[in-house]
Amino acid sequence: MRCALNQKEIMKILPHREAMLLLENVSLEGGIARGTYQFRGDEWFFQGHFPKNPIAPGLILCEIIAQSACVLVRQYATDSLVPYLVGMDHTRFHNDVRPGDCFETECKLIRKRKPFFFFEGVGSVNKKICVKTDFSIALLTK
């Protein structure tokens, strides 16, 4: 079964808002979430990372990956339980992400042990891998 969500629908799942909602759309198919974010270049973090050579910070890339995975746990979320990124392991950065790039994520749920959900995630630009990470999300009380 395939499901696609736009940013307005994502906002019903994630507590993030401007300037930290970094997911424009996401699709679900076969237990895999695929999301995208188009870097415009006017994002707040490019001002200092780095002047005259803007590169998206690795932490921001990991945040986008985690946000796209949150839609896989939405069926367990409630008004009082929201998804939190609680751990990252084996994170490796391979290529830069720059203004104008469309960053694409792919997240696969590996296992769950409520309230924890464990994922493998990849972020890429033009099919070139930029980051790989294993991470966990917990549904916790607001």
Tab-separated table of C-alpha atoms in Angstrom:
chain	number	residue	atom	x	y	z
A	1	MET	CA	0.000	0.000	0.000
A	2	ARG	CA	1.324	3.443	-0.957
A	3	CYS	CA	0.597	6.651	0.929
A	4	ALA	CA	1.874	10.154	0.144
A	5	LEU	CA	1.740	13.124	2.519
A	6	ASN	CA	2.332	16.809	1.832
A	7	GLN	CA	3.743	19.271	4.360
A	8	LYS	CA	0.334	20.207	5.765
A	9	GLU	CA	-0.404	16.529	6.456
A	10	ILE	CA	3.080	16.015	7.921
A	11	MET	CA	2.371	18.834	10.389
A	12	LYS	CA	-0.462	16.700	11.828
A	13	ILE	CA	2.133	14.056	12.754
A	14	LEU	CA	5.224	16.072	13.688
A	15	PRO	CA	5.380	18.775	16.359
A	16	HIS	CA	7.966	20.709	14.262
A	17	ARG	CA	7.170	24.083	12.744
A	18	GLU	CA	9.076	26.775	10.830
A	19	ALA	CA	12.168	26.899	10.884
A	20	MET	CA	12.682	23.266	11.972
A	21	LEU	CA	10.078	21.500	9.860
A	22	LEU	CA	12.519	20.262	7.229
A	23	LEU	CA	10.375	17.811	5.326
A	24	GLU	CA	8.300	18.885	2.353
A	25	ASN	CA	6.681	15.574	1.489
A	26	VAL	CA	6.956	11.920	2.335
A	27	SER	CA	5.658	8.711	0.864
A	28	LEU	CA	5.188	5.339	2.515
A	29	GLU	CA	5.395	2.053	0.720
A	30	GLY	CA	6.146	-1.402	2.043
A	31	GLY	CA	7.406	-0.212	5.432
A	32	ILE	CA	9.779	2.340	3.895
A	33	ALA	CA	9.435	6.118	4.201
A	34	ARG	CA	10.862	8.335	1.472
A	35	GLY	CA	10.993	12.082	2.052
A	36	THR	CA	12.356	15.179	0.358
A	37	TYR	CA	13.588	18.624	1.260
A	38	GLN	CA	14.715	21.222	-1.283
A	39	PHE	CA	17.513	23.386	0.130
A	40	ARG	CA	16.847	26.973	-0.962
A	41	GLY	CA	19.977	28.586	0.435
A	42	ASP	CA	18.217	31.085	2.702
A	43	GLU	CA	17.919	28.637	5.623
A	44	TRP	CA	19.232	30.045	8.900
A	45	PHE	CA	22.083	27.521	9.266
A	46	PHE	CA	23.746	28.463	5.964
A	47	GLN	CA	24.608	31.914	7.392
A	48	GLY	CA	27.418	30.470	9.468
A	49	HIS	CA	28.030	27.015	7.940
A	50	PHE	CA	30.069	28.195	6.131
A	51	PRO	CA	30.217	31.792	4.850
A	52	LYS	CA	31.102	31.848	1.126
A	53	ASN	CA	31.004	28.011	1.080
A	54	PRO	CA	27.546	26.973	2.327
A	55	ILE	CA	27.176	23.307	3.283
A	56	ALA	CA	24.174	21.812	5.090
A	57	PRO	CA	25.253	20.731	8.588
A	58	GLY	CA	25.303	16.979	9.178
A	59	LEU	CA	22.989	17.382	12.142
A	60	ILE	CA	20.372	18.997	9.876
A	61	LEU	CA	20.644	16.109	7.408
A	62	CYS	CA	20.124	13.633	10.238
A	63	GLU	CA	17.121	15.640	11.452
A	64	ILE	CA	15.505	15.446	8.010
A	65	ILE	CA	16.031	11.690	7.930
A	66	ALA	CA	14.500	11.319	11.397
A	67	GLN	CA	11.520	13.506	10.502
A	68	SER	CA	10.756	11.323	7.500
A	69	ALA	CA	10.883	8.191	9.678
A	70	CYS	CA	8.352	9.651	12.118
A	71	VAL	CA	5.537	9.002	9.680
A	72	LEU	CA	6.191	5.270	10.071
A	73	VAL	CA	5.337	5.491	13.781
A	74	ARG	CA	2.314	7.763	13.357
A	75	GLN	CA	-0.161	4.945	13.975
A	76	TYR	CA	1.191	4.664	17.528
A	77	ALA	CA	1.280	8.413	18.226
A	78	THR	CA	-1.472	10.250	20.102
A	79	ASP	CA	-2.104	13.819	21.168
A	80	SER	CA	-0.053	13.150	24.298
A	81	LEU	CA	2.642	10.922	22.714
A	82	VAL	CA	4.958	12.563	20.199
A	83	PRO	CA	8.055	11.244	18.377
A	84	TYR	CA	11.498	12.207	19.688
A	85	LEU	CA	14.860	11.358	18.149
A	86	VAL	CA	16.669	9.584	20.992
A	87	GLY	CA	19.733	7.958	19.456
A	88	MET	CA	22.022	7.728	16.434
A	89	ASP	CA	24.673	5.117	15.713
A	90	HIS	CA	27.069	4.349	12.881
A	91	THR	CA	26.456	7.723	11.213
A	92	ARG	CA	28.722	8.427	8.250
A	93	PHE	CA	28.826	11.415	5.912
A	94	HIS	CA	29.881	10.809	2.315
A	95	ASN	CA	29.012	13.894	0.206
A	96	ASP	CA	28.139	17.558	0.819
A	97	VAL	CA	24.639	18.976	0.522
A	98	ARG	CA	24.460	22.545	-0.769
A	99	PRO	CA	21.900	25.229	-1.575
A	100	GLY	CA	19.797	24.166	-4.537
A	101	ASP	CA	20.127	20.452	-3.758
A	102	CYS	CA	17.056	18.254	-3.344
A	103	PHE	CA	17.822	16.002	-0.379
A	104	GLU	CA	16.020	12.647	-0.520
A	105	THR	CA	15.631	10.292	2.408
A	106	GLU	CA	14.872	6.607	2.702
A	107	CYS	CA	14.104	5.103	6.104
A	108	LYS	CA	13.336	1.521	6.984
A	109	LEU	CA	11.900	0.379	10.311
A	110	ILE	CA	14.128	-2.441	11.567
A	111	ARG	CA	12.452	-3.286	14.870
A	112	LYS	CA	10.243	-1.855	17.564
A	113	ARG	CA	10.077	-2.237	21.294
A	114	LYS	CA	7.563	0.326	22.451
A	115	PRO	CA	8.116	3.134	23.048
A	116	PHE	CA	11.287	2.717	20.900
A	117	PHE	CA	11.485	2.309	17.125
A	118	PHE	CA	14.789	1.480	15.411
A	119	PHE	CA	15.604	2.533	11.845
A	120	GLU	CA	18.165	2.467	9.078
A	121	GLY	CA	18.305	5.740	7.158
A	122	VAL	CA	19.989	7.080	4.055
A	123	GLY	CA	20.058	10.612	2.655
A	124	SER	CA	21.103	11.351	-0.913
A	125	VAL	CA	21.243	14.001	-3.632
A	126	ASN	CA	20.848	12.893	-7.250
A	127	LYS	CA	21.200	9.265	-6.087
A	128	LYS	CA	24.618	10.012	-4.537
A	129	ILE	CA	24.645	8.970	-0.885
A	130	CYS	CA	25.394	11.879	1.441
A	131	VAL	CA	24.709	10.265	4.827
A	132	LYS	CA	23.895	6.851	6.277
A	133	THR	CA	22.766	6.313	9.846
A	134	ASP	CA	21.086	3.913	12.242
A	135	PHE	CA	18.823	5.718	14.675
A	136	SER	CA	15.994	5.382	17.157
A	137	ILE	CA	12.836	7.316	17.817
A	138	ALA	CA	10.734	7.077	20.976
A	139	LEU	CA	7.128	8.063	21.457
A	140	LEU	CA	7.191	10.090	24.660
A	141	THR	CA	4.742	12.219	26.583
A	142	LYS	CA	4.743	15.893	25.599
